[in-house]
XYZ file of C-alpha atoms in Angstrom:
214
model
C -26.080 23.801 -33.500
C -29.102 26.089 -33.660
C -30.010 28.636 -31.017
C -33.316 26.914 -30.239
C -31.523 23.660 -29.434
C -29.162 25.405 -27.004
C -32.176 27.049 -25.336
C -33.796 23.617 -25.066
C -30.651 22.133 -23.506
C -30.381 25.038 -21.084
C -33.996 24.673 -19.952
C -33.569 20.927 -19.438
C -30.405 21.415 -17.382
C -32.046 24.204 -15.376
C -35.056 21.998 -14.694
C -32.874 19.152 -13.449
C -30.881 21.577 -11.321
C -34.076 22.841 -9.661
C -35.389 19.330 -9.061
C -32.151 17.704 -7.927
C -30.067 20.716 -6.906
C -29.431 19.379 -3.434
C -27.592 16.377 -4.933
C -25.975 18.107 -7.928
C -22.985 20.373 -7.476
C -21.685 22.985 -9.895
C -19.145 20.656 -11.508
C -21.767 17.942 -11.966
C -24.117 20.310 -13.792
C -21.295 21.575 -16.017
C -20.161 17.991 -16.703
C -23.664 16.846 -17.648
C -24.053 19.863 -19.927
C -20.758 19.041 -21.673
C -21.667 15.355 -22.053
C -25.081 16.196 -23.465
C -23.619 18.786 -25.845
C -20.982 16.267 -26.941
C -23.615 13.651 -27.761
C -25.559 16.208 -29.814
C -22.405 17.197 -31.699
C -21.679 13.536 -32.520
C -25.229 13.047 -33.772
C -24.796 16.117 -35.995
C -21.633 14.621 -37.494
C -19.137 16.800 -35.583
C -17.386 13.751 -34.128
C -14.047 15.321 -33.207
C -15.624 18.215 -31.316
C -18.280 15.914 -29.857
C -15.793 13.443 -28.408
C -13.712 16.293 -26.996
C -16.753 17.664 -25.134
C -17.748 14.144 -24.095
C -14.251 13.473 -22.765
C -14.052 16.703 -20.746
C -17.507 16.095 -19.285
C -16.607 12.527 -18.369
C -13.394 13.636 -16.625
C -15.345 16.190 -14.563
C -17.846 13.503 -13.595
C -14.994 11.198 -12.612
C -13.466 13.866 -10.392
C -16.780 14.774 -8.761
C -18.362 11.314 -8.507
C -15.592 8.768 -8.176
C -17.695 6.376 -6.052
C -20.491 6.561 -8.610
C -18.095 5.590 -11.404
C -16.763 2.704 -9.314
C -20.352 1.580 -8.720
C -21.091 1.687 -12.464
C -17.958 -0.372 -13.061
C -19.036 -3.007 -10.528
C -22.520 -3.192 -12.066
C -20.954 -3.580 -15.521
C -18.681 -6.344 -14.255
C -21.625 -8.156 -12.658
C -23.606 -7.980 -15.907
C -20.527 -9.272 -17.740
C -20.312 -12.401 -15.596
C -23.980 -13.186 -16.186
C -23.813 -12.583 -19.953
C -20.555 -14.496 -20.288
C -22.043 -17.648 -18.792
C -25.064 -17.458 -21.121
C -23.008 -16.636 -24.227
C -20.838 -19.745 -24.083
C -22.477 -23.143 -24.379
C -19.357 -24.938 -23.112
C -16.721 -24.266 -20.460
C -13.925 -24.253 -23.055
C -13.381 -20.503 -23.263
C -10.985 -17.882 -21.907
C -12.306 -15.232 -19.499
C -10.330 -12.057 -18.803
C -10.861 -8.959 -16.654
C -8.447 -6.056 -17.057
C -8.394 -2.339 -16.395
C -6.987 -1.785 -19.891
C -7.034 -4.067 -22.940
C -5.126 -3.567 -26.191
C -5.600 -6.240 -28.881
C -3.603 -5.985 -32.103
C -4.910 -9.038 -33.945
C -4.359 -7.439 -37.337
C -0.596 -7.693 -37.740
C 0.229 -11.407 -37.683
C -1.571 -14.783 -37.629
C -3.296 -15.409 -34.304
C -5.089 -18.336 -32.674
C -8.827 -17.738 -32.388
C -10.550 -19.350 -29.418
C -13.754 -18.447 -27.577
C -13.201 -15.473 -25.283
C -15.021 -13.229 -22.801
C -13.174 -9.997 -22.015
C -14.150 -7.159 -19.639
C -12.180 -3.931 -19.309
C -12.526 -0.317 -18.292
C -10.671 0.890 -21.404
C -10.321 -1.228 -24.520
C -8.710 -0.802 -27.943
C -9.112 -3.751 -30.330
C -8.077 -4.285 -33.959
C -9.272 -7.708 -35.141
C -8.698 -9.149 -38.626
C -10.357 -12.541 -39.072
C -8.404 -13.201 -42.267
C -5.345 -13.730 -40.014
C -7.199 -15.949 -37.518
C -6.391 -19.622 -36.971
C -9.657 -21.012 -35.541
C -9.508 -23.769 -32.933
C -13.189 -24.680 -33.255
C -16.005 -24.601 -35.785
C -18.064 -22.115 -33.750
C -16.255 -19.360 -31.857
C -17.817 -16.800 -29.502
C -15.913 -13.543 -28.887
C -17.462 -11.318 -26.225
C -16.180 -7.823 -25.352
C -17.808 -5.881 -22.526
C -16.708 -2.765 -20.681
C -16.992 0.944 -20.006
C -15.088 2.538 -22.922
C -13.949 0.793 -26.074
C -12.740 1.358 -29.620
C -12.993 -1.684 -31.916
C -12.251 -2.308 -35.604
C -13.353 -5.621 -37.143
C -12.246 -6.941 -40.533
C -14.387 -9.900 -41.595
C -13.690 -11.929 -44.761
C -16.663 -13.365 -46.636
C -15.767 -17.035 -45.994
C -16.756 -16.774 -42.313
C -20.337 -17.062 -41.149
C -20.742 -14.155 -38.749
C -23.316 -13.163 -36.158
C -22.981 -9.770 -34.428
C -24.811 -8.409 -31.376
C -23.546 -4.946 -30.473
C -24.752 -2.159 -28.208
C -23.033 1.151 -27.388
C -24.762 3.674 -25.150
C -22.693 6.721 -26.247
C -20.741 6.644 -29.495
C -21.121 5.070 -32.910
C -21.490 1.788 -34.789
C -20.470 1.494 -38.453
C -21.535 -1.590 -40.422
C -21.069 -1.294 -44.173
C -23.156 1.635 -45.367
C -25.017 1.827 -42.059
C -23.856 4.376 -39.495
C -25.485 4.881 -36.097
C -24.164 7.651 -33.864
C -25.232 9.316 -30.645
C -27.257 7.525 -27.979
C -28.478 3.934 -27.614
C -26.826 2.387 -30.659
C -27.704 -1.241 -31.362
C -26.927 -3.674 -34.172
C -27.964 -7.267 -34.757
C -26.506 -8.829 -37.892
C -26.246 -12.313 -39.370
C -24.298 -12.833 -42.581
C -26.214 -14.459 -45.483
C -23.790 -17.402 -45.554
C -23.999 -18.108 -41.824
C -25.766 -21.490 -42.004
C -23.614 -22.854 -44.835
C -20.204 -21.670 -43.565
C -17.744 -24.202 -42.219
C -16.490 -21.744 -39.602
C -18.848 -19.501 -37.637
C -17.994 -16.577 -35.349
C -20.299 -14.720 -33.004
C -19.314 -11.264 -31.730
C -21.016 -9.833 -28.636
C -19.909 -6.235 -28.037
C -21.243 -3.980 -25.283
C -19.781 -0.642 -24.155
C -21.100 2.393 -22.300
C -19.068 4.628 -24.605
C -17.068 3.888 -27.714
C -16.835 3.194 -31.425
C -17.332 -0.028 -33.366
C -16.291 -0.184 -37.019
C -17.140 -3.369 -38.950
C -15.791 -3.968 -42.464
C -16.732 -6.920 -44.663
C -13.995 -7.946 -47.109
């Protein structure tokens, strides 16, 4: 990272400290600096170092602003309930809320049914080639604070993807978006003609989404 960029970051942080110093403590300023530096490192391709800085900054923010984090979680959960109701056209779907979610749908055949899942921390490995669909059109919605998701999608499914990650990365084929405000909207070319259709709705504040077409 160049010297001019660090000077720019320092001036921005100093400006915020002068404007909002009465609300920002020392640990908050340090945490914001680490988070911002981590995002810049990720955007520059230094993902390992970037996520380390992002993680340390996030932990400091958690320690210094626990009620704020709880408030963000409640807002996220409220948004989840609203989006979940709009995403599913019928009532025949499973809705889950967990602090931690770990899906390993890439090791053995699994039954695929419409789902809405909210979690604080999520780790999902999903292989549609092992799925046993219960319906012609399935909606899988994942919403939370932090998530890491790998999707394997065979070409005989018609797939629609709506994904947004505030901090992190989205990989779709040759496309790679990293850093801030990552969004992807994708519809497979065979969507209308496919017998089985799947819609993924993925939304995280921080995380990684890796999508592979097979």
